[in-house]
């Protein structure tokens, strides 16, 4: 069980002390600057100030999305596949002064994003819509940065959801890769020149990761910035994080920059 600490509310060190006072042991995660890994899982009701939003449950690899997109004051940001809101809230915790649109196609799932925002006392504009069809939700003002945490096979989190092994079919992967490509193509025009898009999946399959990004870069002339991290394996397109024994889930990140037209 890994926690993300709202470090604008409390430092990670102070929260570790608060946990210790409750008899809960944990240590700072090595890659995420906001993470604490607990020695034993506990009920969230036993976590200090949980209902005030000081801590949230989120895997360390997932926490890296906010760190890698690195939102800055005044930026307009889109979280394109946002529900149930883990990365939406993490982006707002990383930088309070951003204008964030949190979008998801699944209204019921996205209702949990609203609850999450309320618990953590942060604000985003929440919309339900197909990220692949911006005409239905975009007001035409370009985004400075986009997070596309794309629907995927979830093969990086098999250890948490072993049923995935039985539910996924070979043909699903091709369909997911097509959906991921469609979302990238649709979102790219909504990004301002010079803006950045962070593509993320919790998949360990090249078909959903490097191959999707490589093909997109050839179509779009996007520039690749391989995320700098001490975990995982870097390629020419992105970084594949592998599931770690006693550590984070499998995840993939690719950071793309839109060239400024001359
Ligand atoms: C990996 S989950 C997102 C997890 C979320 N970012 C978080 O950190 O809590 C992928 C999400 O994509 C959404 N989704 C699938 N197809 C979509 C589409 N065409 N447009 C927008 N959202 C979509 C799903 O409803 C699901 O919530």
PDB file of C-alpha atoms and ligand atoms in Angstrom:
ATOM      1  CA  UNK A   1       0.000   0.000   0.000  1.00  0.00           C
ATOM      2  CA  UNK A   2       1.552   3.264  -1.142  1.00  0.00           C
ATOM      3  CA  UNK A   3       0.401   6.751  -0.173  1.00  0.00           C
ATOM      4  CA  UNK A   4       0.747  10.027  -2.017  1.00  0.00           C
ATOM      5  CA  UNK A   5       1.214  12.904   0.401  1.00  0.00           C
ATOM      6  CA  UNK A   6      -0.269  16.321  -0.358  1.00  0.00           C
ATOM      7  CA  UNK A   7       3.048  18.035   0.219  1.00  0.00           C
ATOM      8  CA  UNK A   8       1.447  21.478  -0.001  1.00  0.00           C
ATOM      9  CA  UNK A   9      -0.361  20.550   3.236  1.00  0.00           C
ATOM     10  CA  UNK A  10       2.338  18.595   5.075  1.00  0.00           C
ATOM     11  CA  UNK A  11       5.881  17.468   4.335  1.00  0.00           C
ATOM     12  CA  UNK A  12       6.518  13.810   3.693  1.00  0.00           C
ATOM     13  CA  UNK A  13       8.839  13.681   6.729  1.00  0.00           C
ATOM     14  CA  UNK A  14       6.191  15.188   9.031  1.00  0.00           C
ATOM     15  CA  UNK A  15       3.584  12.761   7.734  1.00  0.00           C
ATOM     16  CA  UNK A  16       5.950   9.830   8.395  1.00  0.00           C
ATOM     17  CA  UNK A  17       6.177  11.048  12.016  1.00  0.00           C
ATOM     18  CA  UNK A  18       2.393  11.341  12.233  1.00  0.00           C
ATOM     19  CA  UNK A  19       2.080   7.768  10.968  1.00  0.00           C
ATOM     20  CA  UNK A  20       4.673   6.526  13.472  1.00  0.00           C
ATOM     21  CA  UNK A  21       2.710   8.176  16.310  1.00  0.00           C
ATOM     22  CA  UNK A  22      -0.281   6.070  15.210  1.00  0.00           C
ATOM     23  CA  UNK A  23       1.916   2.945  15.198  1.00  0.00           C
ATOM     24  CA  UNK A  24       1.973   2.775  11.377  1.00  0.00           C
ATOM     25  CA  UNK A  25       5.391   2.073   9.869  1.00  0.00           C
ATOM     26  CA  UNK A  26       6.444   3.225   6.416  1.00  0.00           C
ATOM     27  CA  UNK A  27       9.293   4.700   4.398  1.00  0.00           C
ATOM     28  CA  UNK A  28       9.749   7.338   1.697  1.00  0.00           C
ATOM     29  CA  UNK A  29       9.504   5.947  -1.847  1.00  0.00           C
ATOM     30  CA  UNK A  30      12.731   6.203  -3.857  1.00  0.00           C
ATOM     31  CA  UNK A  31      11.356   7.548  -7.175  1.00  0.00           C
ATOM     32  CA  UNK A  32       8.283   9.594  -6.315  1.00  0.00           C
ATOM     33  CA  UNK A  33       8.962  12.706  -4.229  1.00  0.00           C
ATOM     34  CA  UNK A  34       5.504  12.465  -2.662  1.00  0.00           C
ATOM     35  CA  UNK A  35       5.254   8.755  -1.835  1.00  0.00           C
ATOM     36  CA  UNK A  36       5.279   6.717   1.360  1.00  0.00           C
ATOM     37  CA  UNK A  37       5.194   2.947   1.225  1.00  0.00           C
ATOM     38  CA  UNK A  38       3.566   1.333   4.249  1.00  0.00           C
ATOM     39  CA  UNK A  39       5.006  -1.814   5.791  1.00  0.00           C
ATOM     40  CA  UNK A  40       1.460  -3.205   6.145  1.00  0.00           C
ATOM     41  CA  UNK A  41      -1.813  -2.132   4.511  1.00  0.00           C
ATOM     42  CA  UNK A  42      -4.176  -0.250   6.829  1.00  0.00           C
ATOM     43  CA  UNK A  43      -7.704   1.107   6.590  1.00  0.00           C
ATOM     44  CA  UNK A  44      -7.678   4.641   5.157  1.00  0.00           C
ATOM     45  CA  UNK A  45      -9.764   5.683   8.192  1.00  0.00           C
ATOM     46  CA  UNK A  46      -6.653   5.041  10.321  1.00  0.00           C
ATOM     47  CA  UNK A  47      -4.502   7.416   8.241  1.00  0.00           C
ATOM     48  CA  UNK A  48      -3.917  10.842   9.847  1.00  0.00           C
ATOM     49  CA  UNK A  49      -5.993  13.604   8.189  1.00  0.00           C
ATOM     50  CA  UNK A  50      -7.074  11.263   5.374  1.00  0.00           C
ATOM     51  CA  UNK A  51     -10.552  12.809   5.180  1.00  0.00           C
ATOM     52  CA  UNK A  52      -8.952  16.274   4.998  1.00  0.00           C
ATOM     53  CA  UNK A  53      -6.973  15.153   1.926  1.00  0.00           C
ATOM     54  CA  UNK A  54      -3.477  15.032   3.380  1.00  0.00           C
ATOM     55  CA  UNK A  55      -2.877  11.531   2.010  1.00  0.00           C
ATOM     56  CA  UNK A  56      -4.274   9.428  -0.831  1.00  0.00           C
ATOM     57  CA  UNK A  57      -3.668   5.844  -1.876  1.00  0.00           C
ATOM     58  CA  UNK A  58      -1.737   5.729  -5.164  1.00  0.00           C
ATOM     59  CA  UNK A  59       0.991   3.474  -6.508  1.00  0.00           C
ATOM     60  CA  UNK A  60       4.438   5.038  -6.782  1.00  0.00           C
ATOM     61  CA  UNK A  61       4.648   4.578 -10.575  1.00  0.00           C
ATOM     62  CA  UNK A  62       1.285   6.339 -11.022  1.00  0.00           C
ATOM     63  CA  UNK A  63       2.478   9.221  -8.813  1.00  0.00           C
ATOM     64  CA  UNK A  64       5.238   9.952 -11.315  1.00  0.00           C
ATOM     65  CA  UNK A  65       2.710  11.372 -13.810  1.00  0.00           C
ATOM     66  CA  UNK A  66       2.462  14.673 -11.918  1.00  0.00           C
ATOM     67  CA  UNK A  67       6.234  14.770 -11.401  1.00  0.00           C
ATOM     68  CA  UNK A  68       6.925  14.223 -15.123  1.00  0.00           C
ATOM     69  CA  UNK A  69       4.282  16.609 -16.479  1.00  0.00           C
ATOM     70  CA  UNK A  70       5.516  19.164 -13.903  1.00  0.00           C
ATOM     71  CA  UNK A  71       2.607  21.669 -14.021  1.00  0.00           C
ATOM     72  CA  UNK A  72       3.561  25.328 -13.626  1.00  0.00           C
ATOM     73  CA  UNK A  73       1.638  28.314 -12.245  1.00  0.00           C
ATOM     74  CA  UNK A  74      -0.911  29.720 -14.658  1.00  0.00           C
ATOM     75  CA  UNK A  75      -0.915  26.782 -17.056  1.00  0.00           C
ATOM     76  CA  UNK A  76      -4.041  25.375 -18.680  1.00  0.00           C
ATOM     77  CA  UNK A  77      -3.915  21.613 -18.405  1.00  0.00           C
ATOM     78  CA  UNK A  78      -6.061  18.748 -19.692  1.00  0.00           C
ATOM     79  CA  UNK A  79      -6.281  15.393 -17.915  1.00  0.00           C
ATOM     80  CA  UNK A  80      -7.933  13.526 -20.785  1.00  0.00           C
ATOM     81  CA  UNK A  81      -8.798  10.121 -19.246  1.00  0.00           C
ATOM     82  CA  UNK A  82      -9.110  11.203 -15.679  1.00  0.00           C
ATOM     83  CA  UNK A  83     -11.511   9.031 -13.675  1.00  0.00           C
ATOM     84  CA  UNK A  84     -11.465   8.228 -10.810  1.00  0.00           C
ATOM     85  CA  UNK A  85      -9.214  11.260 -10.439  1.00  0.00           C
ATOM     86  CA  UNK A  86      -5.948  10.041  -8.911  1.00  0.00           C
ATOM     87  CA  UNK A  87      -3.752  11.966 -11.331  1.00  0.00           C
ATOM     88  CA  UNK A  88      -6.113  14.946 -11.581  1.00  0.00           C
ATOM     89  CA  UNK A  89      -5.745  15.521  -7.839  1.00  0.00           C
ATOM     90  CA  UNK A  90      -1.997  14.790  -7.918  1.00  0.00           C
ATOM     91  CA  UNK A  91      -1.526  17.489 -10.606  1.00  0.00           C
ATOM     92  CA  UNK A  92      -3.417  20.017  -8.462  1.00  0.00           C
ATOM     93  CA  UNK A  93      -1.419  19.048  -5.397  1.00  0.00           C
ATOM     94  CA  UNK A  94       1.793  19.551  -7.394  1.00  0.00           C
ATOM     95  CA  UNK A  95       0.755  23.077  -8.443  1.00  0.00           C
ATOM     96  CA  UNK A  96      -2.308  24.814  -7.000  1.00  0.00           C
ATOM     97  CA  UNK A  97      -2.426  27.649  -9.503  1.00  0.00           C
ATOM     98  CA  UNK A  98      -3.340  25.768 -12.686  1.00  0.00           C
ATOM     99  CA  UNK A  99      -6.552  25.690 -14.702  1.00  0.00           C
ATOM    100  CA  UNK A 100      -7.317  21.992 -15.024  1.00  0.00           C
ATOM    101  CA  UNK A 101      -9.935  20.305 -17.182  1.00  0.00           C
ATOM    102  CA  UNK A 102     -10.587  16.765 -15.957  1.00  0.00           C
ATOM    103  CA  UNK A 103     -12.282  14.709 -18.702  1.00  0.00           C
ATOM    104  CA  UNK A 104     -13.520  11.120 -18.851  1.00  0.00           C
ATOM    105  CA  UNK A 105     -15.961   9.221 -21.037  1.00  0.00           C
ATOM    106  CA  UNK A 106     -17.503   7.264 -18.155  1.00  0.00           C
ATOM    107  CA  UNK A 107     -19.883   9.487 -16.168  1.00  0.00           C
ATOM    108  CA  UNK A 108     -20.369   7.060 -13.256  1.00  0.00           C
ATOM    109  CA  UNK A 109     -16.638   6.574 -12.834  1.00  0.00           C
ATOM    110  CA  UNK A 110     -16.048  10.312 -13.186  1.00  0.00           C
ATOM    111  CA  UNK A 111     -18.440  10.999 -10.283  1.00  0.00           C
ATOM    112  CA  UNK A 112     -15.702   9.512  -8.088  1.00  0.00           C
ATOM    113  CA  UNK A 113     -13.324  12.213  -9.382  1.00  0.00           C
ATOM    114  CA  UNK A 114     -15.657  14.860  -7.952  1.00  0.00           C
ATOM    115  CA  UNK A 115     -15.674  13.108  -4.553  1.00  0.00           C
ATOM    116  CA  UNK A 116     -11.872  12.860  -4.668  1.00  0.00           C
ATOM    117  CA  UNK A 117     -11.505  16.583  -5.512  1.00  0.00           C
ATOM    118  CA  UNK A 118     -13.841  17.498  -2.657  1.00  0.00           C
ATOM    119  CA  UNK A 119     -12.011  15.347  -0.112  1.00  0.00           C
ATOM    120  CA  UNK A 120      -8.703  16.951  -1.069  1.00  0.00           C
ATOM    121  CA  UNK A 121     -10.100  20.524  -1.250  1.00  0.00           C
ATOM    122  CA  UNK A 122      -8.785  21.162  -4.767  1.00  0.00           C
ATOM    123  CA  UNK A 123     -10.668  22.387  -7.806  1.00  0.00           C
ATOM    124  CA  UNK A 124     -10.898  21.292 -11.438  1.00  0.00           C
ATOM    125  CA  UNK A 125     -13.445  21.679 -14.193  1.00  0.00           C
ATOM    126  CA  UNK A 126     -14.989  18.204 -14.559  1.00  0.00           C
ATOM    127  CA  UNK A 127     -16.540  17.140 -17.886  1.00  0.00           C
ATOM    128  CA  UNK A 128     -17.833  13.886 -19.311  1.00  0.00           C
ATOM    129  CA  UNK A 129     -16.896  13.286 -22.940  1.00  0.00           C
ATOM    130  CA  UNK A 130     -14.943  11.273 -25.482  1.00  0.00           C
ATOM    131  CA  UNK A 131     -11.355  12.490 -25.518  1.00  0.00           C
ATOM    132  CA  UNK A 132     -11.264  11.346 -29.134  1.00  0.00           C
ATOM    133  CA  UNK A 133     -13.943  13.890 -30.097  1.00  0.00           C
ATOM    134  CA  UNK A 134     -12.794  17.344 -28.858  1.00  0.00           C
ATOM    135  CA  UNK A 135     -15.538  19.122 -30.849  1.00  0.00           C
ATOM    136  CA  UNK A 136     -17.922  18.009 -28.106  1.00  0.00           C
ATOM    137  CA  UNK A 137     -16.052  19.402 -25.097  1.00  0.00           C
ATOM    138  CA  UNK A 138     -13.213  21.728 -26.190  1.00  0.00           C
ATOM    139  CA  UNK A 139     -13.755  25.504 -26.141  1.00  0.00           C
ATOM    140  CA  UNK A 140     -10.950  26.088 -28.657  1.00  0.00           C
ATOM    141  CA  UNK A 141      -8.411  27.520 -26.168  1.00  0.00           C
ATOM    142  CA  UNK A 142      -5.200  25.488 -26.491  1.00  0.00           C
ATOM    143  CA  UNK A 143      -3.745  23.587 -23.540  1.00  0.00           C
ATOM    144  CA  UNK A 144      -0.203  24.154 -22.292  1.00  0.00           C
ATOM    145  CA  UNK A 145       0.060  20.526 -21.235  1.00  0.00           C
ATOM    146  CA  UNK A 146      -1.976  17.336 -21.603  1.00  0.00           C
ATOM    147  CA  UNK A 147      -1.945  14.117 -19.624  1.00  0.00           C
ATOM    148  CA  UNK A 148      -3.243  11.138 -21.602  1.00  0.00           C
ATOM    149  CA  UNK A 149      -3.479   8.265 -19.110  1.00  0.00           C
ATOM    150  CA  UNK A 150      -4.839   6.008 -21.799  1.00  0.00           C
ATOM    151  CA  UNK A 151      -7.157   3.024 -21.455  1.00  0.00           C
ATOM    152  CA  UNK A 152      -4.918  -0.055 -21.726  1.00  0.00           C
ATOM    153  CA  UNK A 153      -4.541  -3.778 -21.023  1.00  0.00           C
ATOM    154  CA  UNK A 154      -3.426  -3.063 -17.410  1.00  0.00           C
ATOM    155  CA  UNK A 155      -0.764  -5.763 -17.783  1.00  0.00           C
ATOM    156  CA  UNK A 156       1.490  -3.722 -15.454  1.00  0.00           C
ATOM    157  CA  UNK A 157      -0.898  -4.236 -12.529  1.00  0.00           C
ATOM    158  CA  UNK A 158      -1.580  -7.962 -12.946  1.00  0.00           C
ATOM    159  CA  UNK A 159      -0.361  -8.637  -9.419  1.00  0.00           C
ATOM    160  CA  UNK A 160      -3.173  -6.449  -8.031  1.00  0.00           C
ATOM    161  CA  UNK A 161      -5.798  -7.644 -10.537  1.00  0.00           C
ATOM    162  CA  UNK A 162      -4.947 -11.254 -11.430  1.00  0.00           C
ATOM    163  CA  UNK A 163      -8.283 -11.666 -13.254  1.00  0.00           C
ATOM    164  CA  UNK A 164      -6.815  -9.560 -16.098  1.00  0.00           C
ATOM    165  CA  UNK A 165      -4.845 -12.646 -17.133  1.00  0.00           C
ATOM    166  CA  UNK A 166      -8.134 -14.472 -17.807  1.00  0.00           C
ATOM    167  CA  UNK A 167     -10.193 -11.571 -19.122  1.00  0.00           C
ATOM    168  CA  UNK A 168      -7.827 -10.174 -21.763  1.00  0.00           C
ATOM    169  CA  UNK A 169      -7.766 -11.627 -25.278  1.00  0.00           C
ATOM    170  CA  UNK A 170      -4.986 -11.280 -27.840  1.00  0.00           C
ATOM    171  CA  UNK A 171      -7.271  -9.247 -30.125  1.00  0.00           C
ATOM    172  CA  UNK A 172      -7.961  -6.747 -27.301  1.00  0.00           C
ATOM    173  CA  UNK A 173      -4.409  -5.435 -27.560  1.00  0.00           C
ATOM    174  CA  UNK A 174      -4.765  -4.391 -31.182  1.00  0.00           C
ATOM    175  CA  UNK A 175      -8.094  -2.698 -30.447  1.00  0.00           C
ATOM    176  CA  UNK A 176      -6.560  -0.843 -27.483  1.00  0.00           C
ATOM    177  CA  UNK A 177      -3.583   0.285 -29.597  1.00  0.00           C
ATOM    178  CA  UNK A 178      -6.020   1.670 -32.179  1.00  0.00           C
ATOM    179  CA  UNK A 179      -7.947   3.528 -29.462  1.00  0.00           C
ATOM    180  CA  UNK A 180      -4.706   4.930 -27.990  1.00  0.00           C
ATOM    181  CA  UNK A 181      -3.647   6.164 -31.451  1.00  0.00           C
ATOM    182  CA  UNK A 182      -7.084   7.719 -32.039  1.00  0.00           C
ATOM    183  CA  UNK A 183      -6.907   9.596 -28.714  1.00  0.00           C
ATOM    184  CA  UNK A 184      -3.394  10.899 -29.449  1.00  0.00           C
ATOM    185  CA  UNK A 185      -4.414  12.093 -32.936  1.00  0.00           C
ATOM    186  CA  UNK A 186      -7.524  13.834 -31.603  1.00  0.00           C
ATOM    187  CA  UNK A 187      -5.849  15.545 -28.630  1.00  0.00           C
ATOM    188  CA  UNK A 188      -2.694  16.783 -30.403  1.00  0.00           C
ATOM    189  CA  UNK A 189      -4.431  19.728 -32.159  1.00  0.00           C
ATOM    190  CA  UNK A 190      -5.726  20.958 -28.769  1.00  0.00           C
ATOM    191  CA  UNK A 191      -2.127  21.404 -27.507  1.00  0.00           C
ATOM    192  CA  UNK A 192      -0.415  24.742 -28.081  1.00  0.00           C
ATOM    193  CA  UNK A 193       2.831  24.857 -30.116  1.00  0.00           C
ATOM    194  CA  UNK A 194       5.650  24.356 -27.600  1.00  0.00           C
ATOM    195  CA  UNK A 195       3.276  22.504 -25.261  1.00  0.00           C
ATOM    196  CA  UNK A 196       3.859  19.003 -23.870  1.00  0.00           C
ATOM    197  CA  UNK A 197       1.830  15.814 -23.744  1.00  0.00           C
ATOM    198  CA  UNK A 198       2.542  13.020 -21.301  1.00  0.00           C
ATOM    199  CA  UNK A 199       1.326   9.636 -22.553  1.00  0.00           C
ATOM    200  CA  UNK A 200       0.923   7.033 -19.814  1.00  0.00           C
ATOM    201  CA  UNK A 201      -0.318   3.468 -19.575  1.00  0.00           C
ATOM    202  CA  UNK A 202      -0.170   0.791 -16.882  1.00  0.00           C
ATOM    203  CA  UNK A 203       0.786  -1.678 -19.610  1.00  0.00           C
ATOM    204  CA  UNK A 204       4.084  -3.500 -20.106  1.00  0.00           C
ATOM    205  CA  UNK A 205       3.374  -4.290 -23.776  1.00  0.00           C
ATOM    206  CA  UNK A 206       5.320  -2.544 -26.534  1.00  0.00           C
ATOM    207  CA  UNK A 207       2.213  -2.731 -28.742  1.00  0.00           C
ATOM    208  CA  UNK A 208       0.496  -0.197 -26.444  1.00  0.00           C
ATOM    209  CA  UNK A 209       3.574   1.816 -25.572  1.00  0.00           C
ATOM    210  CA  UNK A 210       6.659   2.301 -27.757  1.00  0.00           C
ATOM    211  CA  UNK A 211       4.902   1.154 -30.933  1.00  0.00           C
ATOM    212  CA  UNK A 212       2.000   3.586 -30.410  1.00  0.00           C
ATOM    213  CA  UNK A 213       4.366   6.492 -29.712  1.00  0.00           C
ATOM    214  CA  UNK A 214       6.766   5.666 -32.542  1.00  0.00           C
ATOM    215  CA  UNK A 215       3.921   5.578 -35.084  1.00  0.00           C
ATOM    216  CA  UNK A 216       2.423   8.791 -33.661  1.00  0.00           C
ATOM    217  CA  UNK A 217       5.744  10.631 -33.849  1.00  0.00           C
ATOM    218  CA  UNK A 218       6.067   9.708 -37.511  1.00  0.00           C
ATOM    219  CA  UNK A 219       2.549  11.045 -38.176  1.00  0.00           C
ATOM    220  CA  UNK A 220       2.832  14.223 -36.111  1.00  0.00           C
ATOM    221  CA  UNK A 221       6.523  15.243 -35.952  1.00  0.00           C
ATOM    222  CA  UNK A 222       6.201  15.367 -32.158  1.00  0.00           C
ATOM    223  CA  UNK A 223       9.537  15.669 -30.366  1.00  0.00           C
ATOM    224  CA  UNK A 224      10.352  13.009 -27.770  1.00  0.00           C
ATOM    225  CA  UNK A 225      11.786  13.824 -24.336  1.00  0.00           C
ATOM    226  CA  UNK A 226      12.587  10.494 -22.690  1.00  0.00           C
ATOM    227  CA  UNK A 227      11.567  10.833 -19.025  1.00  0.00           C
ATOM    228  CA  UNK A 228      14.613  10.947 -16.744  1.00  0.00           C
ATOM    229  CA  UNK A 229      14.136   8.486 -13.911  1.00  0.00           C
ATOM    230  CA  UNK A 230      16.311   5.976 -12.108  1.00  0.00           C
ATOM    231  CA  UNK A 231      13.759   3.226 -12.625  1.00  0.00           C
ATOM    232  CA  UNK A 232      12.810   1.194 -15.664  1.00  0.00           C
ATOM    233  CA  UNK A 233      14.166   0.877 -19.167  1.00  0.00           C
ATOM    234  CA  UNK A 234      14.451   3.827 -21.545  1.00  0.00           C
ATOM    235  CA  UNK A 235      13.909   3.468 -25.299  1.00  0.00           C
ATOM    236  CA  UNK A 236      14.048   6.050 -28.072  1.00  0.00           C
ATOM    237  CA  UNK A 237      10.346   6.797 -27.382  1.00  0.00           C
ATOM    238  CA  UNK A 238       9.690   6.543 -23.669  1.00  0.00           C
ATOM    239  CA  UNK A 239      10.423   4.759 -20.425  1.00  0.00           C
ATOM    240  CA  UNK A 240       9.032   1.388 -19.444  1.00  0.00           C
ATOM    241  CA  UNK A 241       8.761   0.927 -15.682  1.00  0.00           C
ATOM    242  CA  UNK A 242       8.585  -2.720 -14.698  1.00  0.00           C
ATOM    243  CA  UNK A 243       6.740  -4.110 -11.676  1.00  0.00           C
ATOM    244  CA  UNK A 244       9.142  -4.171  -8.732  1.00  0.00           C
ATOM    245  CA  UNK A 245       9.297  -6.732  -5.944  1.00  0.00           C
ATOM    246  CA  UNK A 246       8.020  -4.779  -2.882  1.00  0.00           C
ATOM    247  CA  UNK A 247       7.853  -1.684  -5.074  1.00  0.00           C
ATOM    248  CA  UNK A 248       5.915   0.050  -7.813  1.00  0.00           C
ATOM    249  CA  UNK A 249       3.629  -1.260 -10.568  1.00  0.00           C
ATOM    250  CA  UNK A 250       4.478  -1.622 -14.245  1.00  0.00           C
ATOM    251  CA  UNK A 251       3.902   1.669 -16.070  1.00  0.00           C
ATOM    252  CA  UNK A 252       4.939   3.427 -19.264  1.00  0.00           C
ATOM    253  CA  UNK A 253       5.587   7.127 -19.833  1.00  0.00           C
ATOM    254  CA  UNK A 254       6.376   9.056 -23.002  1.00  0.00           C
ATOM    255  CA  UNK A 255       6.793  12.824 -22.935  1.00  0.00           C
ATOM    256  CA  UNK A 256       6.082  14.543 -26.255  1.00  0.00           C
ATOM    257  CA  UNK A 257       6.693  18.159 -27.176  1.00  0.00           C
ATOM    258  CA  UNK A 258       4.849  19.963 -29.953  1.00  0.00           C
ATOM    259  CA  UNK A 259       7.273  21.852 -32.178  1.00  0.00           C
ATOM    260  CA  UNK A 260       6.842  25.618 -32.396  1.00  0.00           C
ATOM    261  CA  UNK A 261       6.069  26.426 -36.025  1.00  0.00           C
ATOM    262  CA  UNK A 262       8.558  28.795 -37.642  1.00  0.00           C
TER     263      UNK A 262
HETATM  264  C1  LIG B   1      -6.239   4.237 -16.800  1.00  0.00           C
HETATM  265  S1  LIG B   1      -7.850   4.805 -16.479  1.00  0.00           S
HETATM  266  C2  LIG B   1      -7.561   6.428 -15.863  1.00  0.00           C
HETATM  267  C3  LIG B   1      -7.070   6.501 -14.424  1.00  0.00           C
HETATM  268  C4  LIG B   1      -6.984   7.920 -13.935  1.00  0.00           C
HETATM  269  N1  LIG B   1      -6.151   8.746 -14.793  1.00  0.00           N
HETATM  270  C5  LIG B   1      -6.455   8.039 -12.511  1.00  0.00           C
HETATM  271  O1  LIG B   1      -5.262   8.307 -12.339  1.00  0.00           O
HETATM  272  O2  LIG B   1      -7.247   7.884 -11.572  1.00  0.00           O
HETATM  273  C6  LIG B   1      -8.433   5.133 -18.091  1.00  0.00           C
HETATM  274  C7  LIG B   1      -9.700   5.948 -18.158  1.00  0.00           C
HETATM  275  O3  LIG B   1      -9.976   6.231 -19.532  1.00  0.00           O
HETATM  276  C8  LIG B   1     -11.359   6.407 -19.658  1.00  0.00           C
HETATM  277  N2  LIG B   1     -11.671   6.373 -21.096  1.00  0.00           N
HETATM  278  C9  LIG B   1     -11.740   5.317 -21.927  1.00  0.00           C
HETATM  279  N3  LIG B   1     -12.003   5.719 -23.182  1.00  0.00           N
HETATM  280  C10 LIG B   1     -12.100   7.071 -23.148  1.00  0.00           C
HETATM  281  C11 LIG B   1     -12.357   8.076 -24.121  1.00  0.00           C
HETATM  282  N4  LIG B   1     -12.581   7.766 -25.415  1.00  0.00           N
HETATM  283  N5  LIG B   1     -12.388   9.367 -23.728  1.00  0.00           N
HETATM  284  C12 LIG B   1     -12.175   9.704 -22.428  1.00  0.00           C
HETATM  285  N6  LIG B   1     -11.937   8.790 -21.466  1.00  0.00           N
HETATM  286  C13 LIG B   1     -11.891   7.497 -21.813  1.00  0.00           C
HETATM  287  C14 LIG B   1     -11.937   5.296 -18.802  1.00  0.00           C
HETATM  288  O4  LIG B   1     -13.280   5.588 -18.438  1.00  0.00           O
HETATM  289  C15 LIG B   1     -10.970   5.273 -17.627  1.00  0.00           C
HETATM  290  O5  LIG B   1     -11.485   6.028 -16.567  1.00  0.00           O
END
